[in-house]
Coordinates of C-alpha atoms and ligand atoms in Angstrom, one line a residue:
M145 CA -43.4 130.9 -110.7
S146 CA -40.8 128.2 -111.4
H147 CA -41.8 124.9 -112.9
A148 CA -43.8 123.2 -110.2
P149 CA -42.6 120.3 -108.8
L150 CA -43.5 116.8 -109.6
I151 CA -43.7 115.2 -106.0
L152 CA -44.6 111.4 -105.2
A153 CA -45.8 110.6 -101.8
L154 CA -46.5 107.5 -99.8
E155 CA -49.2 107.7 -96.9
T156 CA -48.7 104.3 -94.5
S157 CA -49.9 105.7 -91.2
C158 CA -52.8 103.1 -90.4
D159 CA -54.7 101.2 -92.6
E160 CA -54.4 102.5 -96.1
T161 CA -51.5 101.9 -98.4
S162 CA -51.4 104.9 -100.6
A163 CA -49.3 106.6 -103.2
A164 CA -49.9 109.8 -105.5
V165 CA -48.1 111.5 -107.7
L166 CA -49.0 115.3 -108.2
R167 CA -47.8 118.1 -110.4
G168 CA -47.9 121.0 -108.2
E169 CA -50.5 121.6 -106.0
R170 CA -53.9 119.7 -107.4
D171 CA -53.1 118.0 -110.7
V172 CA -53.7 114.6 -109.5
L173 CA -51.2 112.7 -112.0
G174 CA -51.7 109.3 -110.0
H175 CA -53.4 108.3 -107.0
V176 CA -53.7 104.6 -105.6
I177 CA -55.5 104.1 -102.5
L178 CA -55.5 100.5 -101.0
S179 CA -57.4 99.5 -98.0
Q180 CA -56.3 96.5 -96.0
D181 CA -59.4 94.5 -95.7
V182 CA -57.9 92.3 -92.8
H183 CA -59.3 94.4 -89.8
R184 CA -62.7 94.0 -90.6
L185 CA -62.2 90.7 -89.0
Y186 CA -61.5 92.5 -85.8
G187 CA -63.7 95.0 -85.7
G188 CA -60.7 97.5 -85.3
V189 CA -57.1 97.8 -86.8
V190 CA -54.7 95.5 -86.1
P191 CA -51.2 97.2 -85.7
E192 CA -49.0 93.9 -86.4
L193 CA -51.3 93.0 -89.4
A194 CA -51.4 96.4 -90.4
S195 CA -47.4 97.1 -91.2
R196 CA -47.5 93.5 -92.9
A197 CA -50.1 94.2 -95.3
H198 CA -48.2 97.8 -95.7
L199 CA -45.0 95.8 -96.6
R200 CA -46.5 93.3 -98.8
V201 CA -48.4 95.9 -101.1
I202 CA -46.2 99.2 -101.3
T203 CA -44.4 98.6 -103.8
D204 CA -47.4 97.7 -106.0
V205 CA -49.0 100.7 -104.9
V206 CA -46.1 103.1 -106.0
D207 CA -45.8 101.5 -109.2
G208 CA -49.5 101.8 -110.0
A209 CA -49.5 105.2 -108.9
L210 CA -46.4 105.8 -111.1
A211 CA -48.3 103.8 -114.1
E212 CA -51.5 105.9 -113.7
A213 CA -49.2 109.1 -114.1
G214 CA -47.3 107.6 -116.6
V215 CA -43.9 108.8 -115.4
G216 CA -41.0 107.0 -114.1
I217 CA -39.6 107.1 -110.7
D218 CA -36.4 109.0 -112.3
Q219 CA -38.7 111.9 -113.0
I220 CA -39.9 112.2 -109.8
D221 CA -38.6 115.7 -108.3
V222 CA -39.4 115.0 -104.7
F223 CA -40.3 112.4 -102.2
G224 CA -42.8 113.0 -100.0
V225 CA -44.0 110.7 -96.7
T226 CA -45.8 110.9 -93.9
A227 CA -43.5 110.3 -90.6
G228 CA -46.4 110.5 -88.0
P229 CA -48.5 110.5 -86.0
G230 CA -49.5 107.1 -86.4
L231 CA -49.1 103.0 -85.8
I232 CA -45.1 102.9 -85.7
G233 CA -44.7 100.0 -87.5
A234 CA -47.1 101.2 -90.2
L235 CA -45.4 104.2 -90.4
L236 CA -42.1 102.9 -90.7
V237 CA -42.5 101.1 -94.1
G238 CA -43.6 104.1 -95.8
V239 CA -40.4 106.3 -94.2
A240 CA -38.0 103.2 -95.0
W241 CA -39.4 103.3 -98.9
A242 CA -39.3 106.9 -99.4
K243 CA -35.7 106.9 -97.9
G244 CA -34.8 104.3 -99.9
A245 CA -36.4 106.5 -103.2
A246 CA -34.7 109.4 -101.9
Y247 CA -31.2 108.4 -101.9
A248 CA -31.5 106.5 -104.8
A249 CA -32.9 108.6 -107.2
R250 CA -30.7 111.7 -105.3
R251 CA -33.8 113.7 -105.0
P252 CA -35.0 115.6 -101.9
L253 CA -37.3 114.0 -99.1
V254 CA -40.0 115.9 -97.2
A255 CA -41.4 114.6 -93.6
V256 CA -45.1 115.1 -93.7
H257 CA -47.6 115.2 -90.4
H258 CA -50.5 113.1 -91.2
M259 CA -53.0 115.6 -89.6
E260 CA -51.4 118.6 -91.1
A261 CA -52.0 116.8 -94.3
H262 CA -55.8 116.6 -93.8
L263 CA -56.2 120.1 -93.5
F264 CA -54.8 120.5 -97.0
A265 CA -56.7 117.6 -98.4
V266 CA -59.8 120.0 -99.4
N267 CA -57.1 122.5 -101.3
V268 CA -55.9 119.9 -103.8
E269 CA -59.4 119.9 -105.2
N270 CA -60.7 123.7 -104.4
E271 CA -57.9 126.5 -104.5
D272 CA -60.4 128.4 -102.7
A273 CA -59.5 126.5 -99.3
R274 CA -56.8 128.4 -98.2
P275 CA -56.5 130.2 -95.0
P276 CA -57.6 132.0 -92.9
F277 CA -60.0 129.6 -91.6
V278 CA -61.4 127.9 -89.0
A279 CA -60.4 123.8 -89.3
L280 CA -62.4 120.9 -87.4
L281 CA -59.8 118.5 -87.9
V282 CA -62.2 114.9 -87.2
S283 CA -60.2 111.4 -87.9
G284 CA -59.9 107.8 -86.4
G285 CA -57.2 109.3 -84.5
H286 CA -57.8 112.6 -84.0
T287 CA -60.1 115.3 -83.0
M288 CA -58.8 119.1 -83.1
L289 CA -60.2 122.9 -83.6
L290 CA -58.0 124.8 -85.0
W291 CA -57.5 128.8 -86.3
V292 CA -55.4 128.8 -89.3
P293 CA -54.7 132.1 -90.3
E294 CA -51.8 131.2 -92.8
W295 CA -50.5 127.7 -93.9
G296 CA -47.8 126.8 -91.2
R297 CA -49.0 128.6 -88.4
Y298 CA -51.8 126.6 -86.6
E299 CA -53.7 127.8 -83.3
L300 CA -55.2 125.1 -81.1
L301 CA -58.7 126.1 -79.9
G302 CA -60.1 122.3 -78.8
E303 CA -59.3 119.0 -79.1
T304 CA -60.7 115.8 -77.6
R305 CA -60.0 114.8 -74.3
D306 CA -60.4 110.9 -74.6
D307 CA -61.7 109.1 -78.0
A308 CA -61.5 111.2 -81.3
A309 CA -64.6 111.2 -83.0
G310 CA -64.0 108.8 -85.8
E311 CA -63.1 106.0 -82.8
A312 CA -66.3 106.7 -81.3
F313 CA -68.2 105.4 -84.4
D314 CA -66.1 102.8 -84.6
K315 CA -66.7 101.7 -81.2
V316 CA -70.5 102.7 -81.0
A317 CA -70.5 100.5 -84.4
K318 CA -69.0 98.0 -82.7
I319 CA -71.5 97.8 -80.1
L320 CA -74.5 97.9 -82.4
G321 CA -72.9 94.7 -84.4
L322 CA -72.5 97.0 -87.7
G323 CA -68.9 96.4 -88.5
Y324 CA -65.6 98.4 -89.3
P325 CA -65.3 101.1 -90.1
G326 CA -68.2 102.5 -88.3
G327 CA -68.9 106.2 -89.6
P328 CA -70.0 105.2 -93.0
V329 CA -72.1 102.0 -91.6
I330 CA -73.7 104.5 -89.3
Q331 CA -74.7 106.9 -91.5
R332 CA -76.3 104.5 -93.7
V333 CA -78.2 102.3 -91.0
A334 CA -78.9 106.3 -89.6
A335 CA -81.0 106.8 -92.4
E336 CA -83.8 104.9 -91.3
G337 CA -84.0 105.8 -87.8
D338 CA -85.3 108.5 -85.7
P339 CA -82.2 111.2 -84.1
A340 CA -84.4 112.0 -81.7
A341 CA -85.5 108.4 -80.2
H342 CA -82.6 108.1 -77.9
P343 CA -81.7 111.4 -76.0
F344 CA -77.5 110.8 -75.6
P345 CA -75.6 113.3 -73.8
R346 CA -73.6 116.4 -75.9
P347 CA -70.4 116.1 -73.8
L348 CA -68.3 119.1 -72.5
L349 CA -71.6 121.4 -74.5
H350 CA -73.8 123.6 -72.0
G351 CA -75.2 127.2 -72.4
G352 CA -73.5 128.4 -69.4
Q353 CA -69.8 128.0 -70.8
R354 CA -67.9 131.0 -71.8
P355 CA -65.1 131.3 -74.2
G356 CA -61.9 131.4 -71.5
D357 CA -63.2 128.4 -69.9
A358 CA -61.5 125.2 -70.2
D359 CA -64.2 123.0 -71.7
Y360 CA -65.4 125.8 -74.1
Y361 CA -63.7 124.2 -77.1
D362 CA -62.9 120.8 -75.9
F363 CA -64.6 117.3 -77.0
S364 CA -65.5 113.9 -75.0
F365 CA -66.8 111.3 -76.8
S366 CA -66.1 108.3 -74.2
G367 CA -69.0 109.0 -72.2
L368 CA -71.4 109.0 -75.1
K369 CA -69.8 105.6 -76.1
T370 CA -70.9 104.3 -72.5
A371 CA -74.7 106.0 -72.6
V372 CA -75.1 104.3 -76.1
L373 CA -74.0 100.8 -74.7
N374 CA -76.2 101.3 -71.4
R375 CA -78.8 101.6 -73.8
V376 CA -78.1 98.9 -75.9
R377 CA -78.1 96.4 -72.9
E378 CA -81.6 98.2 -71.4
L379 CA -83.4 97.7 -75.2
E380 CA -81.5 94.0 -75.3
A381 CA -83.2 93.2 -72.0
Q382 CA -86.6 94.2 -73.0
G383 CA -85.7 92.4 -76.7
R384 CA -86.1 95.4 -78.3
L385 CA -82.8 96.2 -79.6
E386 CA -82.9 94.8 -83.1
E387 CA -85.7 97.3 -84.3
E388 CA -83.8 100.0 -82.6
V389 CA -80.6 100.0 -84.0
P390 CA -81.2 102.3 -86.9
S391 CA -83.1 104.8 -84.1
L392 CA -80.0 104.2 -82.0
A393 CA -76.9 104.9 -85.0
A394 CA -79.5 107.9 -85.8
S395 CA -79.1 109.6 -82.0
F396 CA -75.4 108.6 -81.5
Q397 CA -74.8 110.5 -84.8
A398 CA -77.1 113.6 -84.1
A399 CA -75.2 113.6 -80.6
V400 CA -71.4 113.5 -82.1
V401 CA -72.7 116.2 -85.0
D402 CA -74.5 118.4 -82.3
V403 CA -71.4 118.8 -80.3
L404 CA -68.5 119.4 -83.6
V405 CA -71.4 122.1 -85.0
A406 CA -71.7 123.7 -81.9
K407 CA -68.0 124.5 -81.0
T408 CA -66.8 125.0 -84.7
M409 CA -69.6 127.7 -84.5
R410 CA -68.1 129.0 -81.1
A411 CA -64.9 129.1 -83.1
V412 CA -66.7 131.2 -86.0
E413 CA -68.1 133.6 -83.8
A414 CA -64.3 134.2 -81.8
T415 CA -62.3 134.5 -84.6
G416 CA -65.4 136.6 -86.8
C417 CA -64.1 134.0 -90.0
R418 CA -67.4 132.6 -91.5
R419 CA -65.1 130.2 -93.6
V420 CA -64.9 126.5 -92.2
V421 CA -62.6 123.9 -93.9
L422 CA -63.2 120.1 -92.7
G423 CA -60.8 117.1 -92.7
G424 CA -60.2 114.0 -91.7
G425 CA -62.7 110.4 -92.1
V426 CA -65.3 112.1 -90.0
A427 CA -65.6 114.6 -92.8
A428 CA -67.1 112.5 -95.2
S429 CA -70.4 112.7 -92.7
R430 CA -73.3 114.2 -94.6
A431 CA -75.2 114.7 -91.4
L432 CA -72.0 116.8 -90.2
R433 CA -71.7 118.6 -93.5
A434 CA -75.2 119.7 -93.7
A435 CA -75.6 120.8 -90.3
L436 CA -72.1 122.9 -90.6
A437 CA -73.9 124.5 -93.6
E438 CA -76.5 125.2 -92.1
G439 CA -74.9 126.8 -88.8
L440 CA -72.6 128.8 -90.9
G441 CA -75.7 130.4 -93.1
E442 CA -75.8 132.4 -96.1
G443 CA -72.6 134.5 -95.9
G444 CA -70.7 131.2 -95.0
E445 CA -68.1 129.3 -96.6
L446 CA -67.7 125.5 -96.2
Y447 CA -65.2 123.0 -97.6
Y448 CA -64.7 119.7 -97.1
P449 CA -62.7 117.2 -99.4
S450 CA -64.6 114.3 -101.9
A451 CA -65.4 111.3 -99.9
R452 CA -61.7 109.6 -101.5
L453 CA -59.8 112.6 -99.9
A454 CA -61.4 112.6 -96.8
T455 CA -60.2 109.2 -95.5
D456 CA -56.2 108.7 -95.6
N457 CA -54.7 108.8 -98.8
A458 CA -51.5 110.2 -100.4
A459 CA -52.4 113.2 -102.1
M460 CA -53.0 115.4 -99.4
I461 CA -49.5 114.3 -98.0
V462 CA -48.3 115.5 -101.6
R463 CA -50.0 118.6 -100.7
A464 CA -48.6 119.1 -97.7
A465 CA -45.4 117.8 -98.9
L466 CA -45.0 121.0 -101.4
F467 CA -46.0 123.4 -99.0
H468 CA -42.9 122.2 -96.8
Y469 CA -40.6 121.8 -100.0
R470 CA -41.0 125.1 -101.1
R471 CA -40.0 126.6 -97.4
G472 CA -37.1 124.4 -97.7
E473 CA -38.1 122.0 -95.2
T474 CA -36.6 118.7 -96.4
A475 CA -35.8 115.9 -94.5
G476 CA -32.6 113.8 -93.6
L477 CA -31.8 110.2 -94.5
D478 CA -31.9 110.0 -90.4
L479 CA -35.6 110.7 -90.7
T480 CA -37.4 108.2 -88.5
A481 CA -41.5 108.0 -88.0
R482 CA -43.1 109.1 -84.3
A483 CA -45.9 107.7 -83.4
D484 CA -46.6 110.7 -81.4
L485 CA -45.1 113.2 -84.1
P486 CA -45.7 117.1 -82.6
F487 CA -48.2 119.1 -84.9
P488 CA -46.0 121.9 -87.0
G489 CA -46.2 125.3 -86.2
L490 CA -48.8 124.5 -83.3
V491 CA -49.3 127.8 -81.2
G492 CA -51.4 128.5 -77.9
R493 CA -52.9 126.4 -75.4
Ligands
LIG66 O1 -58.8 110.2 -91.3 P1 -58.9 108.6 -91.3 O2 -59.2 107.9 -92.8 O3 -58.0 107.8 -90.7 C1 -57.6 108.3 -89.7 O4 -56.8 109.5 -89.6 O5 -57.7 108.1 -89.0 O6 -60.8 108.7 -90.6 C2 -61.4 107.5 -90.5 C3 -62.5 107.5 -89.7 C4 -62.9 106.3 -88.9 O7 -62.9 106.3 -87.7 C5 -64.4 106.2 -89.8 O8 -65.2 105.5 -88.9 C6 -64.4 107.5 -90.2 O9 -63.5 108.3 -90.2 N1 -65.8 107.9 -91.2 C7 -66.7 108.8 -90.5 C8 -67.3 108.6 -92.3 N2 -66.9 108.2 -92.9 C9 -65.5 107.7 -92.3 N3 -67.3 109.0 -89.8 C10 -68.5 109.6 -89.5 N4 -69.5 109.1 -90.8 C11 -68.8 109.2 -92.0 N5 -69.4 109.0 -92.9
LIG67 ZN1 -56.5 110.1 -91.2

């Protein structure tokens, strides 16, 4: 194999400004992730503030990654960037920066789909995490169940019909007055609560479903959020809300995990492949990992990224860019960001 290229990639699709420099698949030489704190004030990401914050720090974040890697920008062989999906103003900051850098350095530019990159995240850390596998992508904006026979070929089995799994964590955390982002704080508070205390619904999950049914693999989290809200109002009226917050968090988390695991196990049964890859911020959930490991049992293989690579980061963007670069898929200087960029290589449904 030829000398592995040195790739610098940027990620600015949401509220993390990140840059990474990798040599080949998993030699992370430099990696900076800056989480924008400003959104905490509002309990969710404010798009305009996100764009401005990216713009303010992007150059320092790139310089930081290069300095950590001990290389100059003139040594970079290929530039990669998240071109979508995400917040359009936020994406444009990264895309414009990467286009400028690639043009100035006369090097190729590779456009990366943010969710495909989440699929590649764990492969940066573990070369065994490669197809074939069943993938569960669970982030703040997306929830997708995929069958991945090979890189670049993705069969969509199911997806959310309304809120994403991470979005449900964020909204429920807001309802419970726990702050943003919701996943980590719900996980922390839930540890003190009883997951069986409040029997919340398991949306789109019941025993009578068959593989051909439209809802067999699909998800829905909006009704669950409303169920939590209704319970919160009841408890509030009874003056018992505060003492019940840990059990509400635990019961909500258990409901989300039950549905995610049950549907993933359906895909495992259908494909006969006991290898599962987790990606996206919700992959940081210990409850989800534990329940999936238990579901897969002895002969199963569960791969999930470390906390740093589960949430948004540029190392996974480099890894996905490398894949497309090797296939000769580079972008022109007419590249533009797209909030609704379609998933590349998606088949089925
Ligand atoms: O992938 P990501 O960083 O950003 C998007 O592409 O959306 O995912 C962020 C999401 C947030 O909704 C956050 O609440 C959730 O991941 N998250 C978690 C945990 N850590 C982060 N959800 C559940 N449990 C966690 N431990
Ligand atoms: Zn993400």
